[in-house]
Amino acid sequence: SEQITVADLAQRMAVKAREVTKLLMKMGEMARESDTIDQATASLVVEEMGHNPVLVSDTKVEDDLQDAVDERSSNVQTRPPVVTIMGHVDHGKTSLLDKIRETKVATGEAGGITQHIGAYHVETDRGVITFLDTPGHAAFSAMRSRGAQATDIVVLVVAADDGMMPQTEEAIDHARAAGTPLIVAINKMDKPSADPDRVLNELTTKEVVSEDWGGDTPMARISAKTGDGIDELLELIGLQAELMELEAPLDGAAQGVVIESKLEKGRGAVVSLLVKKGTLKQGDLVLAGEHYGKVRAMTDERGQRIKSAGPSIPVEILGLPETPAAGSEFLVVTDEKKAREVADFRTNREREQQLERQNKMRLENMFEQM
Ligand code: GDP
Ligand code: MG
């Protein structure tokens, strides 16, 4: 029979996947967002949430588009891992991202990383690693609620002088719900008050157990201030990526996810994309969320003009007429008519869903006032 993943279902209803897993739990079904459920259960969820089920014919437009992209992809190769850094406020997420950027990009190398495009990639002894540098659980959730699985590995930063905190636990829950493997970076090891064993202990209460203690979570002791342990952390990321055997077609139409987007005076929509499959080229016709346009210019995180970008590589592009939402999927299409058709279809659907949400809210408010 027909199956759908929880994440896909949530995306079709334009609700957070977490809302669906919660509801399923209430219905007595434990399911993660990557799990599939059958059509009967899906219909129940849809009914329960007060949406009209999306007709199969509605999604046909999208499926056809996807088929066209898949047809054109070839030459499957190992791809770099995409890493998101999470953790409690002030535990050192930004410092770690800065330190990696600073130490792994040879000084004097064309420009260094100067642009903030929402992600950057570095070369390590174990190959390229891409970091999303819009940390924060909100960004992670926003992407996932749109069904965009942009992150392969979560690095959880825990300050050795502070230990496990509420947002540490939240990050563990997020990673687990997404089925994303976790690597723990015990940070601020340079501080005299650092107590890594306490961190290890506290983490076991969330069933995050270090490999040293017989568990399966890789952990590195680091200082984002001095840089100590960062090579070891990168090594652990590389090893984890090897285990995961991450692959993507290198050739063919590009597909991926919008990391962030903004309007800039004189430049128009400036959109950061992470390529997941295929190779994105200057001049390509990109459909992102409800907007489409030709890639007029493309730069990397060093502000360098580039002509193409392959899997797991972040780029900033100009050429879209408006800003698509972070977490939207993008893909390259060959047919402008098709692009317009899908963009229109999505715009209409978005409008309908917004109306539905408003109606639902109105109803809820009415009940609350009674
Ligand atoms: P975020 O909120 O997780 O992004 O944390 P930040 O990177 O902004 O760091 C919070 C504070 O901790 C800042 O004052 C940093 O300088 C400091 N900090 C971060 N990492 C370290 C470290 O390894 N050692 C020490 N001593 N301080 C650190
Ligand atoms: Mg920060």
Short mmCIF file of C-alpha atoms and ligand atoms in Angstrom, two decimals:
data_model
loop_
_atom_site.label_atom_id
_atom_site.label_comp_id
_atom_site.label_asym_id
_atom_site.label_seq_id
_atom_site.Cartn_x
_atom_site.Cartn_y
_atom_site.Cartn_z
CA SER A 1 0.00 0.00 0.00
CA GLU A 2 0.93 3.68 -0.23
CA GLN A 3 3.51 4.91 2.27
CA ILE A 4 4.68 8.37 3.19
CA THR A 5 7.36 9.59 5.59
CA VAL A 6 6.31 11.65 8.59
CA ALA A 7 8.51 14.50 7.33
CA ASP A 8 6.89 14.46 3.88
CA LEU A 9 3.43 14.40 5.39
CA ALA A 10 4.26 17.35 7.61
CA GLN A 11 5.65 19.22 4.66
CA ARG A 12 2.48 18.67 2.65
CA MET A 13 0.43 20.02 5.52
CA ALA A 14 2.88 22.88 6.05
CA VAL A 15 3.26 22.03 9.72
CA LYS A 16 6.33 21.14 11.72
CA ALA A 17 7.24 17.48 11.53
CA ARG A 18 7.43 17.54 15.30
CA GLU A 19 3.73 18.33 15.50
CA VAL A 20 3.04 15.20 13.53
CA THR A 21 5.28 12.96 15.65
CA LYS A 22 3.61 14.39 18.76
CA LEU A 23 0.16 13.66 17.39
CA LEU A 24 1.24 10.16 16.36
CA MET A 25 2.49 9.58 19.87
CA LYS A 26 -0.90 10.60 21.22
CA MET A 27 -2.41 8.12 18.78
CA GLY A 28 -0.15 5.47 20.27
CA GLU A 29 2.35 5.31 17.46
CA MET A 30 6.02 6.00 18.01
CA ALA A 31 7.47 7.29 14.78
CA ARG A 32 10.49 9.35 13.94
CA GLU A 33 10.34 11.94 11.23
CA SER A 34 12.18 9.72 8.78
CA ASP A 35 9.85 6.78 9.42
CA THR A 36 7.13 5.86 6.95
CA ILE A 37 3.50 5.49 7.91
CA ASP A 38 0.69 3.99 5.90
CA GLN A 39 -2.00 5.90 4.08
CA ALA A 40 -4.70 5.12 6.66
CA THR A 41 -2.62 6.55 9.49
CA ALA A 42 -1.65 9.51 7.34
CA SER A 43 -5.31 10.28 6.62
CA LEU A 44 -6.07 10.14 10.33
CA VAL A 45 -3.29 12.60 11.02
CA VAL A 46 -4.54 14.90 8.31
CA GLU A 47 -8.09 14.73 9.64
CA GLU A 48 -6.94 15.26 13.20
CA MET A 49 -4.97 18.33 12.19
CA GLY A 50 -7.93 19.78 10.38
CA HIS A 51 -6.40 19.97 6.96
CA ASN A 52 -7.85 18.78 3.73
CA PRO A 53 -5.65 15.98 2.47
CA VAL A 54 -3.52 17.12 -0.44
CA LEU A 55 -4.65 15.33 -3.54
CA VAL A 56 -2.18 13.03 -5.21
CA SER A 57 -2.62 14.94 -8.47
CA ASP A 58 -1.32 18.04 -6.67
CA THR A 59 1.98 16.44 -5.94
CA LYS A 60 2.29 15.03 -9.45
CA VAL A 61 3.69 18.32 -10.69
CA GLU A 62 6.47 18.09 -8.15
CA ASP A 63 7.09 14.40 -8.75
CA ASP A 64 7.45 14.91 -12.50
CA LEU A 65 9.95 17.64 -11.88
CA GLN A 66 11.94 15.43 -9.54
CA ASP A 67 11.93 12.61 -12.09
CA ALA A 68 13.33 14.95 -14.70
CA VAL A 69 16.17 15.92 -12.37
CA ASP A 70 16.91 12.31 -11.40
CA GLU A 71 17.01 11.30 -15.04
CA ARG A 72 19.77 13.76 -15.70
CA SER A 73 21.95 12.86 -12.70
CA SER A 74 24.89 10.52 -13.03
CA ASN A 75 28.42 9.78 -11.87
CA VAL A 76 27.77 9.04 -8.19
CA GLN A 77 30.72 10.04 -6.01
CA THR A 78 31.60 10.39 -2.35
CA ARG A 79 30.51 13.82 -1.13
CA PRO A 80 31.66 15.93 1.83
CA PRO A 81 29.66 15.83 5.06
CA VAL A 82 27.53 18.84 6.02
CA VAL A 83 27.84 19.69 9.70
CA THR A 84 25.68 21.82 11.98
CA ILE A 85 27.02 23.01 15.32
CA MET A 86 24.51 23.07 18.14
CA GLY A 87 24.61 23.60 21.87
CA HIS A 88 23.62 25.83 24.76
CA VAL A 89 24.05 29.59 24.48
CA ASP A 90 27.57 30.78 25.32
CA HIS A 91 29.04 27.30 25.18
CA GLY A 92 31.16 28.35 22.21
CA LYS A 93 29.37 27.55 18.93
CA THR A 94 30.35 30.79 17.22
CA SER A 95 33.89 30.64 18.62
CA LEU A 96 34.33 27.12 17.28
CA LEU A 97 33.04 28.04 13.82
CA ASP A 98 35.36 31.05 13.79
CA LYS A 99 38.36 29.07 14.95
CA ILE A 100 37.90 26.36 12.34
CA ARG A 101 37.45 28.98 9.64
CA GLU A 102 40.53 30.83 10.83
CA THR A 103 42.87 27.85 11.25
CA LYS A 104 41.82 25.75 8.29
CA VAL A 105 41.98 28.38 5.64
CA ALA A 106 45.61 29.11 4.90
CA THR A 107 46.35 32.77 5.39
CA GLY A 108 47.20 34.49 2.17
CA GLU A 109 44.99 32.09 0.28
CA ALA A 110 42.81 34.15 -1.99
CA GLY A 111 40.98 36.37 0.42
CA GLY A 112 40.33 33.90 3.21
CA ILE A 113 36.70 33.39 4.15
CA THR A 114 35.31 36.86 4.09
CA GLN A 115 31.70 36.54 3.11
CA HIS A 116 28.98 35.37 5.38
CA ILE A 117 26.93 33.13 3.15
CA GLY A 118 25.51 30.86 5.84
CA ALA A 119 28.02 28.07 5.31
CA TYR A 120 31.66 27.45 4.51
CA HIS A 121 33.83 24.50 3.61
CA VAL A 122 37.34 23.61 4.69
CA GLU A 123 39.93 21.10 3.59
CA THR A 124 41.12 18.67 6.23
CA ASP A 125 43.40 15.62 6.18
CA ARG A 126 40.24 13.55 5.81
CA GLY A 127 38.78 15.58 3.01
CA VAL A 128 36.41 18.50 2.70
CA ILE A 129 33.96 19.31 5.50
CA THR A 130 31.13 21.81 5.07
CA PHE A 131 29.84 23.73 8.08
CA LEU A 132 26.50 25.47 8.21
CA ASP A 133 27.30 28.62 10.12
CA THR A 134 23.84 29.75 10.97
CA PRO A 135 23.83 27.76 14.19
CA GLY A 136 20.83 27.78 16.37
CA HIS A 137 18.19 25.23 16.81
CA ALA A 138 15.59 27.39 15.16
CA ALA A 139 17.39 27.29 11.82
CA PHE A 140 17.85 23.54 12.09
CA SER A 141 14.17 23.05 12.88
CA ALA A 142 13.03 25.45 10.18
CA MET A 143 14.93 23.49 7.57
CA ARG A 144 13.67 20.20 8.81
CA SER A 145 10.05 21.29 9.06
CA ARG A 146 10.31 22.00 5.35
CA GLY A 147 11.61 18.51 4.83
CA ALA A 148 15.11 19.69 3.99
CA GLN A 149 17.65 17.29 5.36
CA ALA A 150 20.62 19.57 5.00
CA THR A 151 22.69 18.30 7.91
CA ASP A 152 24.56 15.00 7.97
CA ILE A 153 26.26 15.35 11.34
CA VAL A 154 25.53 17.46 14.42
CA VAL A 155 28.45 18.65 16.53
CA LEU A 156 27.15 19.28 20.02
CA VAL A 157 29.21 21.85 21.90
CA VAL A 158 29.14 21.53 25.67
CA ALA A 159 31.20 23.89 27.84
CA ALA A 160 33.33 21.86 30.25
CA ASP A 161 32.87 24.47 32.98
CA ASP A 162 29.10 24.57 32.68
CA GLY A 163 27.95 21.08 31.73
CA MET A 164 24.70 19.93 30.21
CA MET A 165 22.12 22.72 29.99
CA PRO A 166 18.53 22.91 28.68
CA GLN A 167 19.55 23.77 25.12
CA THR A 168 22.10 20.95 25.20
CA GLU A 169 19.25 18.55 25.88
CA GLU A 170 17.10 20.20 23.24
CA ALA A 171 19.88 19.79 20.67
CA ILE A 172 20.19 16.09 21.53
CA ASP A 173 16.45 15.70 21.02
CA HIS A 174 16.57 17.53 17.69
CA ALA A 175 19.44 15.42 16.38
CA ARG A 176 17.80 12.24 17.55
CA ALA A 177 14.43 13.10 16.00
CA ALA A 178 16.18 13.80 12.72
CA GLY A 179 18.19 10.60 12.94
CA THR A 180 21.37 12.66 12.60
CA PRO A 181 24.51 11.29 14.29
CA LEU A 182 26.02 13.34 17.07
CA ILE A 183 29.63 14.17 17.87
CA VAL A 184 30.24 15.90 21.20
CA ALA A 185 32.82 18.68 21.49
CA ILE A 186 33.60 19.32 25.14
CA ASN A 187 34.70 22.93 24.90
CA LYS A 188 36.56 25.43 27.11
CA MET A 189 39.06 22.81 28.18
CA ASP A 190 41.57 25.63 28.70
CA LYS A 191 39.62 26.88 31.71
CA PRO A 192 40.88 25.82 35.14
CA SER A 193 37.30 25.09 36.14
CA ALA A 194 36.83 22.64 33.24
CA ASP A 195 35.37 19.35 34.42
CA PRO A 196 34.93 17.07 31.38
CA ASP A 197 34.05 14.02 33.48
CA ARG A 198 31.07 15.87 34.86
CA VAL A 199 29.95 16.56 31.28
CA LEU A 200 30.34 12.90 30.35
CA ASN A 201 28.32 11.92 33.40
CA GLU A 202 25.52 14.35 32.71
CA LEU A 203 25.29 13.33 29.07
CA THR A 204 24.73 9.69 30.03
CA THR A 205 21.40 10.75 31.55
CA LYS A 206 20.34 11.57 27.97
CA GLU A 207 21.79 8.27 26.79
CA VAL A 208 24.65 10.02 25.07
CA VAL A 209 27.58 7.84 26.06
CA SER A 210 31.17 8.39 25.05
CA GLU A 211 33.03 5.69 23.13
CA ASP A 212 35.56 5.69 26.01
CA TRP A 213 32.74 4.67 28.31
CA GLY A 214 31.46 1.89 26.09
CA GLY A 215 28.95 4.00 24.23
CA ASP A 216 28.89 5.00 20.59
CA THR A 217 29.17 8.78 20.65
CA PRO A 218 32.51 10.17 19.50
CA MET A 219 33.75 12.97 21.74
CA ALA A 220 36.61 15.43 21.50
CA ARG A 221 37.97 17.70 24.21
CA ILE A 222 38.65 21.06 22.68
CA SER A 223 39.26 24.72 23.26
CA ALA A 224 37.73 27.03 20.72
CA LYS A 225 39.93 29.72 22.27
CA THR A 226 43.36 28.09 21.88
CA GLY A 227 42.44 25.71 19.07
CA ASP A 228 43.48 22.65 21.07
CA GLY A 229 41.66 19.48 20.06
CA ILE A 230 40.12 20.95 16.94
CA ASP A 231 42.15 18.73 14.61
CA GLU A 232 40.95 15.73 16.58
CA LEU A 233 37.36 16.95 16.27
CA LEU A 234 37.73 17.35 12.49
CA GLU A 235 39.23 13.85 12.38
CA LEU A 236 36.18 12.47 14.20
CA ILE A 237 33.87 14.24 11.74
CA GLY A 238 35.82 12.77 8.83
CA LEU A 239 35.65 9.27 10.32
CA GLN A 240 31.92 9.57 10.94
CA ALA A 241 31.41 10.75 7.36
CA GLU A 242 33.36 7.76 6.04
CA LEU A 243 31.16 5.43 8.06
CA MET A 244 28.07 7.05 6.58
CA GLU A 245 29.32 6.56 3.03
CA LEU A 246 27.81 9.84 1.90
CA GLU A 247 27.34 9.93 -1.84
CA ALA A 248 25.74 12.10 -4.48
CA PRO A 249 25.67 12.30 -8.27
CA LEU A 250 28.27 14.78 -9.40
CA ASP A 251 26.85 15.33 -12.87
CA GLY A 252 23.46 16.53 -13.98
CA ALA A 253 20.96 19.11 -12.82
CA ALA A 254 21.73 20.55 -9.41
CA GLN A 255 19.38 20.19 -6.51
CA GLY A 256 19.71 21.35 -2.91
CA VAL A 257 18.47 23.65 -0.24
CA VAL A 258 18.25 27.39 0.42
CA ILE A 259 20.40 28.25 3.44
CA GLU A 260 19.48 31.89 3.70
CA SER A 261 18.36 34.75 1.52
CA LYS A 262 18.19 38.49 1.72
CA LEU A 263 17.32 41.49 -0.41
CA GLU A 264 20.21 43.83 -1.05
CA LYS A 265 19.98 47.26 -2.55
CA GLY A 266 21.31 47.23 -6.07
CA ARG A 267 21.86 43.48 -6.12
CA GLY A 268 18.34 42.17 -5.61
CA ALA A 269 17.79 38.79 -4.01
CA VAL A 270 21.03 37.40 -2.65
CA VAL A 271 20.50 33.72 -2.01
CA SER A 272 22.79 31.18 -0.36
CA LEU A 273 22.37 27.65 -1.61
CA LEU A 274 23.82 24.36 -0.55
CA VAL A 275 24.11 21.96 -3.46
CA LYS A 276 23.11 18.43 -2.51
CA LYS A 277 23.20 16.69 -5.88
CA GLY A 278 24.59 17.46 -9.30
CA THR A 279 26.53 20.55 -10.28
CA LEU A 280 25.16 24.06 -10.23
CA LYS A 281 26.44 26.30 -13.01
CA GLN A 282 26.30 29.94 -13.84
CA GLY A 283 23.44 30.49 -16.26
CA ASP A 284 21.36 27.62 -14.88
CA LEU A 285 17.64 28.19 -14.44
CA VAL A 286 16.94 27.70 -10.75
CA LEU A 287 13.56 27.06 -9.21
CA ALA A 288 13.66 27.74 -5.46
CA GLY A 289 10.46 27.55 -3.47
CA GLU A 290 8.00 29.78 -5.30
CA HIS A 291 10.56 31.71 -7.33
CA TYR A 292 12.70 31.01 -10.36
CA GLY A 293 15.41 32.77 -12.29
CA LYS A 294 18.71 32.35 -14.11
CA VAL A 295 21.90 32.29 -12.04
CA ARG A 296 23.44 35.61 -13.03
CA ALA A 297 26.48 35.42 -10.77
CA MET A 298 27.80 32.90 -8.32
CA THR A 299 30.38 33.38 -5.56
CA ASP A 300 31.87 31.20 -2.85
CA GLU A 301 32.41 32.07 0.81
CA ARG A 302 35.65 33.79 -0.14
CA GLY A 303 33.80 36.24 -2.33
CA GLN A 304 35.39 34.65 -5.41
CA ARG A 305 33.38 34.36 -8.60
CA ILE A 306 32.91 30.70 -9.46
CA LYS A 307 31.41 29.03 -12.49
CA SER A 308 30.16 25.81 -10.90
CA ALA A 309 29.61 24.08 -7.55
CA GLY A 310 29.16 20.38 -6.80
CA PRO A 311 27.57 18.38 -3.94
CA SER A 312 27.85 19.76 -0.37
CA ILE A 313 29.34 23.02 -1.61
CA PRO A 314 27.69 26.29 -0.49
CA VAL A 315 27.39 29.21 -2.88
CA GLU A 316 25.77 32.61 -3.06
CA ILE A 317 23.83 33.40 -6.18
CA LEU A 318 22.23 36.42 -7.81
CA GLY A 319 19.40 36.14 -10.29
CA LEU A 320 16.26 35.17 -8.43
CA PRO A 321 13.53 37.82 -8.53
CA GLU A 322 12.61 37.40 -4.86
CA THR A 323 13.89 35.71 -1.72
CA PRO A 324 12.83 32.10 -1.15
CA ALA A 325 12.48 30.98 2.48
CA ALA A 326 15.42 29.36 4.21
CA GLY A 327 14.97 25.62 4.08
CA SER A 328 13.21 25.66 0.69
CA GLU A 329 14.41 23.11 -1.80
CA PHE A 330 15.88 24.36 -5.03
CA LEU A 331 16.45 22.58 -8.29
CA VAL A 332 17.66 23.34 -11.75
CA VAL A 333 15.10 23.05 -14.52
CA THR A 334 15.62 23.18 -18.25
CA ASP A 335 12.21 24.37 -19.25
CA GLU A 336 11.17 27.91 -18.31
CA LYS A 337 7.50 27.15 -18.92
CA LYS A 338 7.69 24.26 -16.47
CA ALA A 339 9.44 26.47 -13.92
CA ARG A 340 6.66 29.05 -14.15
CA GLU A 341 3.98 26.37 -13.89
CA VAL A 342 5.45 24.91 -10.71
CA ALA A 343 6.17 28.31 -9.20
CA ASP A 344 2.54 29.34 -9.79
CA PHE A 345 1.30 26.06 -8.41
CA ARG A 346 3.35 26.53 -5.26
CA THR A 347 2.26 30.13 -4.85
CA ASN A 348 -1.38 29.08 -5.01
CA ARG A 349 -0.83 26.21 -2.64
CA GLU A 350 1.00 28.45 -0.19
CA ARG A 351 -1.89 30.91 -0.34
CA GLU A 352 -4.42 28.15 0.31
CA GLN A 353 -2.43 26.77 3.18
CA GLN A 354 -2.11 30.19 4.69
CA LEU A 355 -5.88 30.64 4.50
CA GLU A 356 -6.35 27.25 6.10
CA ARG A 357 -4.00 28.13 8.91
CA GLN A 358 -5.80 31.42 9.47
CA ASN A 359 -9.16 29.68 9.58
CA LYS A 360 -7.81 27.13 12.00
CA MET A 361 -6.43 29.85 14.21
CA ARG A 362 -9.70 31.72 14.13
CA LEU A 363 -11.49 28.57 15.21
CA GLU A 364 -9.02 27.97 17.99
CA ASN A 365 -9.39 31.55 19.20
CA MET A 366 -13.16 31.19 19.18
CA PHE A 367 -12.92 28.10 21.35
CA GLU A 368 -10.53 29.81 23.73
CA GLN A 369 -12.93 32.69 24.20
CA MET A 370 -15.85 30.42 24.99
P1 GDP B 1 27.76 30.64 21.51
O1 GDP B 1 26.68 31.43 22.17
O2 GDP B 1 27.59 29.18 21.73
O3 GDP B 1 27.95 30.99 20.07
O4 GDP B 1 29.12 31.02 22.29
P2 GDP B 1 30.29 31.99 21.87
O5 GDP B 1 31.15 31.38 20.85
O6 GDP B 1 29.73 33.34 21.59
O7 GDP B 1 31.14 32.01 23.21
C1 GDP B 1 30.63 32.53 24.44
C2 GDP B 1 31.78 33.03 25.29
O8 GDP B 1 32.66 31.96 25.63
C3 GDP B 1 32.64 34.06 24.57
O9 GDP B 1 33.03 35.04 25.49
C4 GDP B 1 33.84 33.25 24.12
O10 GDP B 1 35.00 34.02 24.01
C5 GDP B 1 33.98 32.23 25.23
N1 GDP B 1 34.59 30.98 24.77
C6 GDP B 1 34.18 30.20 23.73
N2 GDP B 1 34.97 29.11 23.61
C7 GDP B 1 35.88 29.20 24.62
C8 GDP B 1 36.97 28.37 25.03
O11 GDP B 1 37.27 27.32 24.46
N3 GDP B 1 37.67 28.78 26.13
C9 GDP B 1 37.38 29.92 26.80
N4 GDP B 1 38.13 30.23 27.84
N5 GDP B 1 36.36 30.72 26.42
C10 GDP B 1 35.64 30.38 25.35
MG MG B 2 26.84 32.31 18.87
#
